[in-house]
XYZ file of C-alpha atoms in Angstrom:
231
model
C 12.535 48.793 -23.203
C 13.567 51.877 -24.784
C 11.009 54.643 -25.470
C 11.444 53.811 -29.103
C 9.997 50.560 -28.956
C 6.681 50.406 -30.276
C 3.958 47.720 -31.283
C 2.576 47.849 -34.722
C -1.202 48.398 -33.713
C -4.731 49.792 -34.805
C -4.983 52.693 -35.064
C -1.091 53.506 -34.559
C 1.945 52.455 -33.214
C 1.582 51.782 -29.510
C 4.644 52.634 -27.463
C 6.133 50.180 -24.802
C 8.130 52.803 -22.311
C 10.701 51.301 -20.172
C 9.398 50.035 -16.634
C 5.890 51.361 -17.482
C 4.202 48.433 -19.196
C 2.256 45.651 -17.457
C 0.403 42.777 -18.835
C -2.939 42.143 -17.216
C -4.522 38.649 -17.857
C -8.251 38.805 -17.128
C -10.225 36.005 -15.619
C -8.668 33.205 -17.521
C -10.611 30.669 -14.848
C -11.677 27.204 -14.862
C -15.379 28.302 -14.350
C -15.352 29.953 -17.651
C -13.010 27.746 -19.590
C -13.663 24.387 -18.863
C -16.398 21.760 -19.939
C -19.137 21.947 -17.294
C -18.250 25.073 -15.648
C -20.196 27.938 -15.366
C -19.669 29.407 -18.899
C -20.905 26.028 -20.551
C -24.033 26.329 -18.031
C -24.888 29.422 -19.651
C -25.266 27.580 -22.738
C -21.692 28.726 -24.195
C -19.097 26.862 -26.288
C -16.087 27.145 -24.389
C -13.864 25.878 -26.922
C -14.076 29.661 -28.254
C -12.251 30.739 -25.114
C -9.765 27.619 -24.863
C -8.395 28.868 -28.215
C -6.666 31.634 -26.842
C -4.705 29.771 -24.129
C -1.658 28.877 -26.342
C -0.956 32.571 -27.786
C -1.582 33.999 -24.388
C 0.777 31.579 -22.861
C 3.406 32.289 -25.377
C 2.897 36.065 -24.667
C 3.098 35.593 -20.745
C 6.190 33.854 -21.099
C 7.776 36.612 -23.408
C 6.318 39.400 -20.759
C 8.140 37.555 -18.239
C 11.289 37.151 -20.087
C 11.199 40.989 -20.567
C 10.299 41.663 -16.746
C 7.301 43.226 -17.184
C 4.730 43.428 -14.410
C 2.101 40.478 -14.703
C -1.047 40.882 -13.124
C -3.765 38.132 -13.092
C -7.448 38.720 -12.204
C -10.087 36.390 -11.065
C -13.915 37.303 -10.833
C -15.648 35.768 -7.941
C -17.148 36.199 -4.523
C -16.738 35.583 -0.814
C -18.400 32.270 0.176
C -21.314 34.022 1.982
C -21.895 35.904 -1.416
C -22.105 39.341 0.666
C -19.999 40.958 -2.071
C -22.535 39.665 -4.761
C -25.300 42.269 -5.558
C -28.686 40.510 -5.929
C -29.032 42.030 -9.242
C -25.880 40.047 -10.414
C -26.989 36.978 -8.808
C -30.332 36.842 -10.729
C -29.081 38.044 -13.859
C -29.669 35.817 -17.130
C -31.261 32.346 -17.059
C -28.408 29.718 -16.249
C -28.881 26.258 -15.152
C -26.565 26.891 -12.282
C -26.303 30.109 -10.614
C -23.429 31.779 -8.678
C -22.702 30.015 -5.409
C -24.466 26.750 -6.502
C -22.357 23.423 -6.455
C -20.782 22.760 -9.638
C -18.367 20.173 -11.002
C -15.268 22.269 -9.863
C -16.884 23.327 -6.509
C -19.079 26.356 -5.755
C -19.644 28.492 -9.055
C -17.445 31.730 -8.755
C -16.732 31.407 -5.238
C -13.069 32.465 -4.023
C -11.284 29.475 -2.937
C -12.999 26.791 -5.075
C -11.160 24.895 -7.785
C -13.343 26.429 -10.578
C -12.530 29.851 -9.547
C -8.745 29.611 -10.144
C -6.938 30.199 -12.968
C -6.076 27.399 -15.543
C -3.072 25.549 -15.263
C -1.567 26.734 -18.466
C -1.519 30.332 -17.236
C -0.874 29.762 -13.548
C 0.483 32.854 -11.925
C 4.329 32.362 -10.713
C 5.035 33.007 -7.201
C 5.283 36.877 -6.728
C 2.802 37.782 -9.488
C 0.105 39.653 -8.295
C -3.554 38.301 -8.434
C -6.569 40.621 -8.250
C -9.883 39.176 -7.111
C -12.732 41.331 -8.261
C -16.594 41.160 -7.329
C -17.469 42.692 -10.793
C -16.656 42.835 -14.437
C -14.342 45.613 -14.282
C -10.907 45.003 -12.618
C -10.731 48.243 -10.904
C -14.039 48.203 -9.269
C -13.841 47.398 -5.514
C -10.146 46.070 -5.938
C -6.594 47.747 -5.391
C -5.701 47.356 -9.008
C -5.152 51.257 -9.501
C -3.074 51.392 -6.432
C -0.799 48.552 -7.542
C -0.286 49.704 -10.842
C 0.460 53.213 -9.746
C 3.020 51.951 -7.142
C 4.675 50.452 -9.661
C 4.937 53.381 -12.079
C 2.554 51.598 -14.730
C 1.028 53.724 -17.556
C 0.687 51.279 -20.274
C -1.524 48.067 -20.166
C -1.300 44.804 -22.639
C -4.756 43.668 -21.875
C -5.675 39.946 -22.430
C -8.428 37.537 -21.302
C -12.074 36.880 -21.265
C -14.391 37.746 -22.363
C -14.025 40.423 -24.829
C -17.200 42.320 -24.703
C -17.610 41.926 -20.882
C -14.806 41.910 -18.352
C -12.080 42.817 -20.907
C -14.124 45.865 -22.419
C -15.281 46.910 -18.822
C -11.648 47.030 -17.438
C -10.143 48.945 -20.567
C -12.973 51.471 -20.208
C -12.205 51.736 -16.638
C -8.663 52.045 -17.305
C -9.298 54.621 -20.040
C -11.186 56.799 -17.778
C -8.152 56.577 -15.097
C -5.532 57.586 -17.665
C -3.835 54.325 -18.650
C -3.035 53.760 -22.244
C -4.377 50.171 -23.299
C -3.543 47.854 -26.037
C -5.988 44.987 -26.478
C -4.123 41.895 -27.851
C -6.607 40.606 -30.320
C -5.658 36.922 -30.253
C -5.226 36.621 -26.595
C -8.781 37.751 -25.857
C -11.964 35.581 -26.134
C -15.673 35.722 -26.272
C -18.370 32.957 -26.578
C -19.827 35.052 -29.425
C -17.586 35.627 -32.521
C -19.633 38.840 -33.542
C -19.358 40.243 -30.020
C -15.615 39.593 -30.158
C -15.217 41.190 -33.664
C -17.294 44.346 -32.556
C -16.033 44.751 -29.362
C -12.407 44.977 -30.741
C -13.660 47.530 -33.374
C -15.213 49.588 -30.691
C -11.833 49.862 -28.829
C -9.601 51.279 -31.787
C -12.492 53.191 -33.345
C -12.393 57.246 -33.668
C -8.637 57.430 -33.564
C -8.497 54.922 -30.456
C -11.227 56.045 -28.447
C -10.452 53.557 -25.643
C -7.259 52.234 -26.882
C -5.282 50.259 -29.378
C -5.818 46.631 -30.824
C -2.660 44.421 -32.300
C -2.298 40.725 -32.490
C 0.250 38.819 -30.277
C 2.745 38.404 -32.914
C 3.151 42.144 -33.410
C 3.404 42.516 -29.526
C 6.106 39.543 -29.401
C 8.015 41.304 -32.067
C 8.310 44.548 -30.133
C 9.154 42.639 -26.877
C 11.899 40.756 -28.804
C 13.251 44.024 -30.110
C 13.712 45.517 -26.667
C 17.178 45.263 -25.167
C 17.488 42.356 -22.778
C 16.948 42.946 -18.796
C 20.294 44.025 -17.260
C 21.673 41.142 -15.323
C 21.348 41.461 -11.351
C-alpha cells in the first residue's frame, strides 16, 4: 500500500501506510458465538454476533491477499484458573461460570473446543494467536511486542464484543500510540444499543479513540492498493 491509500471513515480518512497495518480479530470464539456456549448461558442472543462472521470473513480474505499481518485473540484461562481473578470468576449471574463444564468443554478454558475460534475464521498457519486472560488484548500478553516487532502502527479492529473486549483493546491501543479503525459491521454486541453507542464513543470528539468505517470502505481501500510484489 502506498502512503496515499486511505479508508473513508468517521471522523475523517484513515491512512493505510504500507507495511504498517495489521488486522486484529478479537475473540471470535465458539463459547461466545455458538448456541449453548458461555454467551448464551448469560441469556444473550448469539445470532447477533453470528451476523458479523460473513463480512469479517470477506475482510479477512482481503487482508490476507494484501499481505497484512493478521492477529487473532482468544479470551480464556489456564486449566487451573490461576490467571482468572476471583472478581472475574464471580462477576455476573450466569447459569454456568468460567471453568464449568459446557457443551463445548470447560467454559473459556484454553485448549477446550469452545475456547477456539469458529471454523469460518480459523487462523491460517503462521498467523499469530494471542491468548489473553482479560478483556483487553494488551493486558498480560505479548501483543505490543508482536506489533512493534512487525513495525505496525495502524490497526483494523474487528471481533466481539463491541463494548467490552473490542472497546477495551482500542483504548489500550490508543494509550500505546496505535492508530485504530474499528470496522463497524465486523464488530458485534449482544446489545444493539451498546454496539451503536460504543462505535460513537470511538470516533467522538474528532476521533478520541480512533476511526469507524464499514467493511465496504476498507475493502475498497485494500483493492485500490498495489498488489504485493511476487517473491
